[in-house]
XYZ file of C-alpha atoms in Angstrom:
556
model
C 144.394 115.809 103.159
C 143.568 119.578 103.641
C 142.435 121.773 100.545
C 143.542 125.075 100.519
C 140.738 127.683 101.174
C 139.609 130.143 98.441
C 140.756 132.742 100.916
C 144.288 131.399 100.927
C 144.415 131.070 97.559
C 143.274 134.952 97.233
C 146.010 135.563 99.622
C 148.904 134.154 97.625
C 147.405 135.715 94.556
C 147.981 138.801 96.443
C 151.644 138.208 98.138
C 152.545 137.173 94.084
C 151.562 140.579 92.760
C 153.443 142.042 95.554
C 156.491 140.081 95.469
C 156.982 140.312 91.759
C 159.129 143.066 89.735
C 157.184 145.873 88.602
C 158.543 145.175 84.935
C 157.034 141.400 85.325
C 153.435 142.333 85.302
C 151.137 143.023 82.344
C 151.180 146.664 81.006
C 147.283 147.033 82.746
C 148.781 145.797 86.013
C 151.654 148.219 85.305
C 149.351 151.054 84.898
C 146.982 150.214 87.714
C 150.070 150.278 90.436
C 150.989 153.544 89.338
C 147.806 155.291 89.662
C 147.443 153.218 93.079
C 149.189 155.745 95.284
C 147.437 158.999 93.895
C 143.915 156.581 94.675
C 145.252 155.494 98.296
C 146.314 159.366 99.200
C 142.727 160.518 97.914
C 140.821 158.292 99.935
C 142.738 159.055 103.096
C 141.772 162.506 102.205
C 138.241 162.320 101.326
C 137.987 160.009 104.925
C 139.642 163.064 107.041
C 137.168 165.841 105.361
C 134.386 163.220 105.872
C 135.589 163.034 109.718
C 136.567 166.554 110.543
C 135.185 168.689 107.666
C 131.653 167.279 106.364
C 130.877 170.656 104.794
C 133.545 170.283 102.294
C 132.157 167.198 101.099
C 128.604 169.510 99.592
C 131.479 171.689 97.241
C 130.555 170.706 94.010
C 134.418 171.117 92.944
C 136.076 168.395 95.921
C 132.966 165.951 94.433
C 134.141 166.384 91.127
C 137.776 165.743 92.350
C 136.707 162.595 94.069
C 134.579 161.504 91.356
C 137.248 162.067 88.869
C 139.542 159.864 90.978
C 137.459 157.494 91.112
C 136.948 157.390 87.451
C 140.251 157.416 86.881
C 141.305 154.456 88.581
C 138.026 152.483 86.865
C 139.825 153.466 83.825
C 142.887 152.017 84.665
C 141.467 148.993 85.547
C 139.049 148.481 82.647
C 140.813 149.638 79.635
C 143.040 146.689 77.566
C 146.000 149.384 77.147
C 148.063 147.101 75.619
C 145.667 146.986 72.481
C 146.323 150.700 72.147
C 149.290 152.471 71.312
C 152.140 152.164 74.042
C 152.199 155.836 75.554
C 148.368 156.510 75.186
C 148.413 155.611 79.401
C 149.984 159.071 79.678
C 146.698 160.460 79.469
C 145.814 159.212 83.159
C 148.567 161.362 84.770
C 147.507 164.293 83.019
C 144.067 164.034 83.640
C 145.203 163.676 87.522
C 146.766 167.075 87.355
C 143.199 168.761 86.404
C 141.243 166.370 88.885
C 144.047 167.403 91.977
C 143.092 171.523 90.885
C 139.525 170.743 91.488
C 140.191 169.098 94.640
C 142.504 172.084 95.555
C 139.773 174.391 95.144
C 137.135 172.686 96.762
C 139.323 171.292 99.501
C 141.424 174.728 100.247
C 139.225 175.379 103.415
C 139.390 171.747 104.667
C 142.821 170.418 104.024
C 145.617 172.822 102.907
C 148.466 171.181 100.806
C 145.959 168.906 98.411
C 147.978 170.418 95.622
C 151.047 168.776 96.615
C 149.157 165.406 95.478
C 150.339 166.635 91.888
C 154.114 165.455 92.424
C 152.504 161.653 92.360
C 151.407 161.977 88.655
C 154.501 164.088 87.955
C 156.369 161.283 89.406
C 154.709 158.885 86.904
C 155.102 160.793 83.669
C 158.711 161.396 84.383
C 159.742 157.480 85.677
C 158.049 156.326 82.598
C 161.128 157.280 80.689
C 158.925 158.224 77.508
C 159.235 161.511 75.702
C 161.297 163.134 78.902
C 161.342 166.729 77.475
C 157.468 166.625 76.967
C 157.540 165.125 80.782
C 159.738 167.922 82.352
C 157.681 170.455 80.846
C 154.419 169.192 82.388
C 156.050 168.575 85.619
C 156.240 172.655 85.602
C 153.036 173.374 83.614
C 150.590 171.458 85.393
C 151.702 172.929 88.731
C 151.848 175.898 87.810
C 148.463 176.035 86.504
C 146.989 175.003 89.477
C 148.349 177.614 90.927
C 147.543 180.081 88.618
C 144.467 179.334 86.628
C 142.408 180.259 89.911
C 143.798 183.556 90.337
C 143.233 184.477 86.703
C 139.796 183.047 87.234
C 138.903 185.202 90.773
C 140.994 188.250 88.343
C 143.587 188.401 91.317
C 146.694 188.600 88.553
C 149.266 190.843 90.298
C 152.875 190.350 90.761
C 152.571 189.462 93.947
C 149.681 186.861 93.809
C 151.916 185.743 90.813
C 154.897 185.293 92.476
C 153.700 183.747 96.419
C 152.801 180.182 94.876
C 155.677 180.352 92.196
C 158.041 178.489 94.489
C 155.609 175.319 94.102
C 155.522 174.706 90.328
C 159.621 175.367 90.413
C 159.624 172.389 93.695
C 157.820 170.202 91.683
C 159.953 170.679 88.317
C 163.193 170.128 90.390
C 161.322 166.344 91.548
C 160.187 165.639 88.046
C 164.019 166.923 86.559
C 165.391 164.407 89.211
C 163.438 161.842 88.774
C 163.423 161.917 84.827
C 167.405 161.909 85.254
C 167.435 158.770 87.443
C 165.041 157.240 85.169
C 167.347 157.776 82.114
C 170.051 156.588 84.119
C 168.382 153.005 85.048
C 167.085 152.956 81.407
C 170.439 152.862 80.093
C 171.613 150.664 82.775
C 168.993 147.965 82.003
C 169.528 148.268 78.173
C 173.313 147.571 79.278
C 171.949 144.664 81.245
C 169.851 143.619 78.766
C 172.744 143.709 76.292
C 175.072 141.837 78.592
C 172.343 139.587 79.221
C 172.094 138.616 75.786
C 175.810 138.340 75.030
C 175.980 135.996 78.217
C 172.833 134.102 76.899
C 174.498 133.719 73.533
C 177.650 132.612 75.222
C 175.546 130.375 76.986
C 173.954 129.012 73.886
C 177.793 128.603 72.112
C 178.732 126.527 75.336
C 175.666 124.277 75.663
C 176.313 123.710 72.010
C 180.246 123.467 72.162
C 179.637 121.053 75.579
C 176.851 118.615 73.420
C 179.132 118.555 70.572
C 182.332 117.478 73.070
C 179.980 114.845 74.684
C 179.183 113.330 71.088
C 182.960 113.245 70.003
C 183.845 111.918 73.736
C 180.640 108.896 73.481
C 182.030 108.285 69.881
C 185.834 107.877 70.086
C 187.063 104.283 70.264
C 189.481 105.179 72.956
C 188.928 105.506 76.919
C 188.962 108.771 78.059
C 189.373 110.133 81.594
C 190.211 113.835 82.841
C 190.880 114.264 86.796
C 191.432 117.428 88.713
C 194.747 118.692 90.494
C 193.248 116.462 93.630
C 192.679 113.363 91.395
C 188.877 113.525 91.051
C 187.455 112.441 88.014
C 185.698 115.594 86.031
C 185.008 113.901 82.782
C 184.509 110.022 81.525
C 183.345 108.706 78.534
C 181.248 105.396 77.652
C 184.418 103.644 76.894
C 186.102 104.846 79.742
C 183.457 103.886 82.376
C 183.262 99.954 79.932
C 187.394 99.845 80.867
C 187.066 101.096 84.564
C 184.409 98.087 85.019
C 186.565 95.632 83.453
C 189.104 96.681 86.176
C 186.854 96.688 89.280
C 187.984 93.296 91.251
C 184.716 91.837 91.563
C 184.116 92.002 95.256
C 184.441 95.719 95.550
C 182.240 98.194 93.925
C 184.051 100.885 94.312
C 187.379 100.861 94.580
C 190.240 103.180 94.839
C 193.126 103.529 92.640
C 195.814 100.880 94.272
C 192.464 98.647 94.074
C 192.015 98.328 90.632
C 192.866 94.950 88.837
C 196.042 96.690 86.940
C 199.100 94.456 85.945
C 202.163 94.728 84.237
C 203.455 93.348 81.009
C 203.675 89.811 81.666
C 199.497 90.371 83.079
C 200.394 88.393 86.708
C 202.270 90.915 87.973
C 200.164 93.859 89.999
C 201.382 97.394 88.844
C 202.974 99.468 91.828
C 200.317 102.677 92.520
C 202.942 105.429 91.332
C 203.313 103.822 88.028
C 199.819 103.454 87.361
C 198.797 105.704 84.641
C 195.717 107.872 86.204
C 198.271 107.872 89.527
C 200.938 109.037 87.648
C 199.022 111.653 85.482
C 197.782 112.878 88.755
C 201.201 113.756 89.856
C 201.912 115.609 86.492
C 203.384 113.517 84.484
C 203.601 113.141 80.538
C 203.744 110.046 79.186
C 202.902 107.968 75.799
C 202.118 104.700 75.066
C 202.368 102.834 78.967
C 201.222 99.282 77.716
C 199.274 97.687 81.251
C 197.020 94.709 81.760
C 193.278 95.339 82.826
C 191.010 92.953 84.382
C 191.587 89.448 85.034
C 191.144 85.639 83.438
C 189.334 85.716 80.503
C 188.139 88.866 80.408
C 191.734 90.387 80.439
C 192.474 92.524 78.291
C 195.828 95.119 77.142
C 195.675 98.624 76.925
C 198.354 101.678 76.234
C 197.718 104.814 78.069
C 198.954 108.284 76.982
C 198.293 111.112 79.626
C 198.945 115.074 79.095
C 198.384 117.510 82.140
C 196.496 120.667 81.795
C 198.004 124.034 83.393
C 195.476 127.199 84.903
C 195.821 130.744 83.685
C 198.661 131.316 86.163
C 200.743 128.209 84.532
C 199.890 125.451 87.761
C 199.320 121.949 87.275
C 194.840 122.285 87.455
C 194.727 118.104 86.172
C 195.325 116.011 83.514
C 193.721 113.930 80.500
C 194.432 110.479 79.960
C 193.742 108.159 77.279
C 193.647 104.769 77.225
C 193.419 102.601 73.839
C 192.678 98.976 73.714
C 195.425 97.184 71.877
C 194.639 93.267 73.077
C 194.456 92.276 69.518
C 197.649 93.977 68.258
C 199.733 92.617 71.570
C 198.480 89.025 70.714
C 199.624 89.699 67.051
C 203.228 90.586 67.842
C 203.204 87.852 70.034
C 202.183 85.292 67.387
C 204.642 87.007 64.827
C 207.766 86.512 67.471
C 206.847 82.949 68.125
C 206.581 82.057 64.517
C 210.047 83.700 64.066
C 211.404 81.198 66.840
C 209.654 78.481 65.304
C 211.490 79.101 62.115
C 214.730 80.332 63.227
C 214.331 76.866 64.697
C 214.179 75.257 61.431
C 216.981 76.678 60.467
C 219.376 75.843 62.775
C 219.706 72.237 61.167
C 220.291 73.038 57.762
C 222.521 75.511 58.269
C 224.766 73.498 60.856
C 224.940 70.487 58.166
C 226.424 72.920 55.646
C 228.651 74.358 57.930
C 229.706 71.212 58.629
C 230.464 69.858 54.700
C 232.177 73.129 54.470
C 234.422 72.575 57.139
C 235.062 69.042 55.819
C 236.381 69.979 52.079
C 237.972 72.493 53.773
C 239.995 70.213 55.750
C 241.301 68.330 52.672
C 244.309 69.898 51.559
C 244.012 68.752 48.255
C 240.421 69.105 47.330
C 240.367 72.944 46.304
C 242.681 74.862 44.891
C 243.670 78.398 46.330
C 240.642 79.952 44.271
C 238.437 77.557 44.932
C 239.418 77.362 48.841
C 238.992 81.333 48.922
C 235.354 81.318 47.138
C 234.451 78.300 49.733
C 235.793 80.542 53.108
C 232.743 83.267 51.549
C 230.233 80.661 51.741
C 231.396 79.383 55.022
C 231.602 83.043 56.675
C 228.213 83.439 55.061
C 226.768 80.616 56.190
C 228.068 81.525 60.097
C 226.436 84.984 59.236
C 223.128 83.399 58.713
C 223.570 80.956 61.291
C 224.399 83.840 63.623
C 221.089 85.852 62.424
C 218.912 83.095 63.073
C 220.444 82.826 66.483
C 220.163 86.553 66.906
C 216.373 86.444 66.022
C 216.049 83.763 68.628
C 218.041 86.155 70.861
C 216.188 89.468 69.947
C 212.931 87.340 70.709
C 214.464 86.746 74.161
C 215.765 90.191 74.895
C 219.396 88.732 75.236
C 222.329 88.993 73.403
C 225.555 86.886 74.633
C 228.754 88.657 74.165
C 232.270 87.644 74.588
C 234.688 90.299 74.614
C 238.174 89.666 73.611
C 241.195 92.048 72.178
C 240.611 92.892 68.616
C 241.993 94.834 65.427
C 238.593 96.640 64.525
C 240.421 97.894 61.420
C 241.055 94.139 59.947
C 237.356 93.519 60.740
C 236.519 96.532 58.261
C 238.563 95.045 55.712
C 237.203 92.038 56.059
C 234.002 93.092 55.610
C 234.691 95.642 52.786
C 236.697 92.588 50.633
C 233.426 90.539 51.756
C 231.143 93.068 49.680
C 233.181 94.252 47.005
C 232.114 92.208 44.311
C 228.678 92.799 45.216
C 229.559 96.462 45.053
C 230.994 96.433 41.588
C 227.911 94.523 40.165
C 225.899 97.272 41.462
C 228.321 99.636 40.123
C 229.364 101.083 43.634
C 232.218 102.576 44.595
C 233.851 101.052 47.668
C 236.169 102.716 49.310
C 237.631 102.677 53.118
C 239.336 105.433 55.680
C 241.058 103.323 58.280
C 244.179 103.371 60.605
C 246.767 100.583 59.913
C 245.682 99.154 63.745
C 242.833 99.889 65.700
C 242.811 97.813 68.661
C 239.222 97.761 71.007
C 238.236 95.149 73.719
C 234.847 93.840 71.674
C 233.544 90.338 70.252
C 234.628 90.256 66.887
C 232.425 88.072 65.487
C 229.382 90.440 66.709
C 230.978 93.952 65.532
C 231.818 91.878 62.137
C 228.227 91.322 61.679
C 227.021 94.711 62.648
C 229.879 95.764 59.581
C 228.987 93.370 57.323
C 224.808 94.782 57.665
C 225.742 98.266 57.148
C 228.082 97.886 54.644
C 225.244 95.458 52.914
C 222.302 98.120 53.195
C 224.383 100.902 52.176
C 225.318 98.403 48.729
C 221.667 97.614 48.679
C 219.823 101.230 49.109
C 222.344 102.269 46.947
C 220.563 100.828 43.504
C 221.413 103.475 40.878
C 225.121 103.355 41.941
C 226.754 105.711 43.903
C 229.839 106.037 46.789
C 229.954 103.844 50.172
C 232.538 105.063 52.609
C 233.553 102.860 55.818
C 235.195 104.665 57.982
C 237.099 103.526 61.409
C 239.040 105.865 64.328
C 239.726 105.845 68.031
C 238.732 109.213 70.145
C 239.899 109.027 73.691
C 238.100 105.944 75.164
C 236.077 105.081 72.537
C 235.908 103.345 69.191
C 233.895 104.490 66.165
C 233.006 103.089 62.868
C 231.079 105.068 60.172
C 229.530 103.566 56.909
C 228.441 106.322 54.640
C 226.463 105.726 51.168
C 224.615 108.169 48.475
C 221.930 106.007 48.277
C 218.107 106.594 48.644
C 217.775 107.996 52.149
C 215.247 108.369 54.561
C 212.946 110.743 55.824
C 212.469 112.061 59.704
C 209.450 109.801 59.990
C 211.140 106.452 58.722
C 214.381 107.779 60.581
C 212.366 107.205 63.992
C 211.026 103.728 63.026
C 214.323 102.649 61.364
C 215.793 100.172 64.307
C 212.184 98.763 65.132
C 211.944 95.173 64.253
C 210.161 94.111 60.702
C 210.092 98.059 59.868
C 210.896 98.722 55.915
C 210.389 102.200 54.384
C 208.209 102.740 51.987
C 210.038 103.265 49.053
C 211.664 100.037 49.581
C 208.480 98.057 50.170
C 207.684 99.318 46.644
C 210.847 98.049 45.025
C 212.394 94.766 44.215
C 214.947 95.351 47.125
C 215.062 92.030 49.706
C 214.530 92.405 52.841
C 212.892 91.729 56.562
C 214.054 94.286 58.602
C 215.707 92.615 61.249
C 219.250 93.942 60.452
C 219.297 97.164 61.612
C 217.365 95.930 65.263
C 219.770 93.046 65.456
C 222.884 95.235 64.990
C 221.234 97.840 67.702
C 220.912 94.858 70.175
C 225.119 94.082 69.554
C 225.964 97.533 69.672
C 224.165 98.464 73.372
C 225.576 94.855 74.373
C 228.482 96.384 74.175
C 227.566 99.598 76.088
C 227.759 101.363 73.019
C 225.344 103.703 70.648
C 224.332 103.291 66.870
C 222.695 106.491 65.334
C 221.827 107.763 61.776
C 221.536 111.176 59.835
C 219.906 110.674 56.658
C 217.965 113.043 53.866
C 215.698 111.413 50.907
C 217.929 111.310 47.775
C 221.261 112.190 49.119
C 222.196 109.148 51.641
C 222.421 107.726 55.007
C 225.366 107.348 57.697
C 225.692 104.767 60.125
C 227.524 105.687 63.237
C 228.917 103.285 65.548
C 230.099 104.499 68.962
C 231.881 101.565 71.721
C 233.563 101.807 74.303
C 237.378 100.975 73.411
């Protein structure tokens, strides 16, 4: 191993001195560098005089010139200018002018034009940017003194003698003015650049602070977040998402692409098609919310919901997307357990309900066992037992996602009358006025028991959720190829959030949960499933405190 020599180190230091910008040097070095061009010119002049005009070296004025220049250069090197008032170094170029005046007089017979050296201290004065008016004045007075003072000393003061060298100080003045203008312009530019630099530093500081804050928030989020650009490359991914990505990585592939990740459909076994995978959909510019997928395999498999929002550039073009993954494994397992519980309870209800219906049928088959009033009451018992058994069957059907209907020719108007007649005792007890607006007959091809179940549920809800009395109206009509049924009440009503969740299984409004109104939140989901099984729709409009209207639309 070789070590750099002292000469190499010295050369490197010299190179560093000249590679730096002028303002990067210390004040002392800047003063030396400003004086150095004049010192070099003086040395060259001395060499020329020594070679070709050695007699000039005996001239006292020329010797004063040489010695004063050496002394001034030594002052530049020795004096700690940074400890003195900042503009103290300007005394050097002023003394240079006096020194050059001696050199001009002492070397005039040897070298002509030594007075031109005054341009260097003038440039120094004007380029300093300090006291610009004084510098411009000295750039004229100094050269003028160099050419005029000797004339006054010799007594050669005539108009011609004074005018003859006048062009020289005027020329130096022009140079001084030019340098001053350029310097002031550069100073303004430098200040503007410094202001911009400060603004950029401040903006960078704010940006860095915001980036740190964003990174901290991203790492603290319990959600996995990944941002991709328009080409599908990851540009941001937090810690939770890296863990999620690791979960979906096959054990035999350390760097899988999107199609190789272990991403499965809701059945947990079918690999999700590439174009349906969340990140791929996001790269294609899709916007979606809560797509349920399963990541990983075996005992470590987890359920996630994915949502994506596209990003646009200044021109409004697609520039990428942000995808958020939320672990919902516990929620999915809880919902599955709830469905299993409902299914098990529903199976347990079947046997006693079947027994009740059987005994009711036996009693009703005996013509002598009941009078007309008792038979009517028992018919209501049978009807509601059948409804309850149908509800149990529907719970099982809703869990499996399949409801069986058997359409046939039905008078919907008669179904409405039956539903209203069954609800009249309850409405009267609650102080509710129950009314109908239906035609004499309304033929449709539907499942009568199922549609009756929907009407019973809607009328029952209208009465149940009008605890302070009011009006409930049931209407039915036909329009072109569709049959409509509408149930309107003047009860509690629902806000917008509750309306959005009204057809969700087991959902009950906040005001209802805090009351004594019974229910489990299954009537509307089952009614919706029945109507949709007929190829129809069910909608609602509601306003808190003013009531609710349900409208059923089905093909006739």
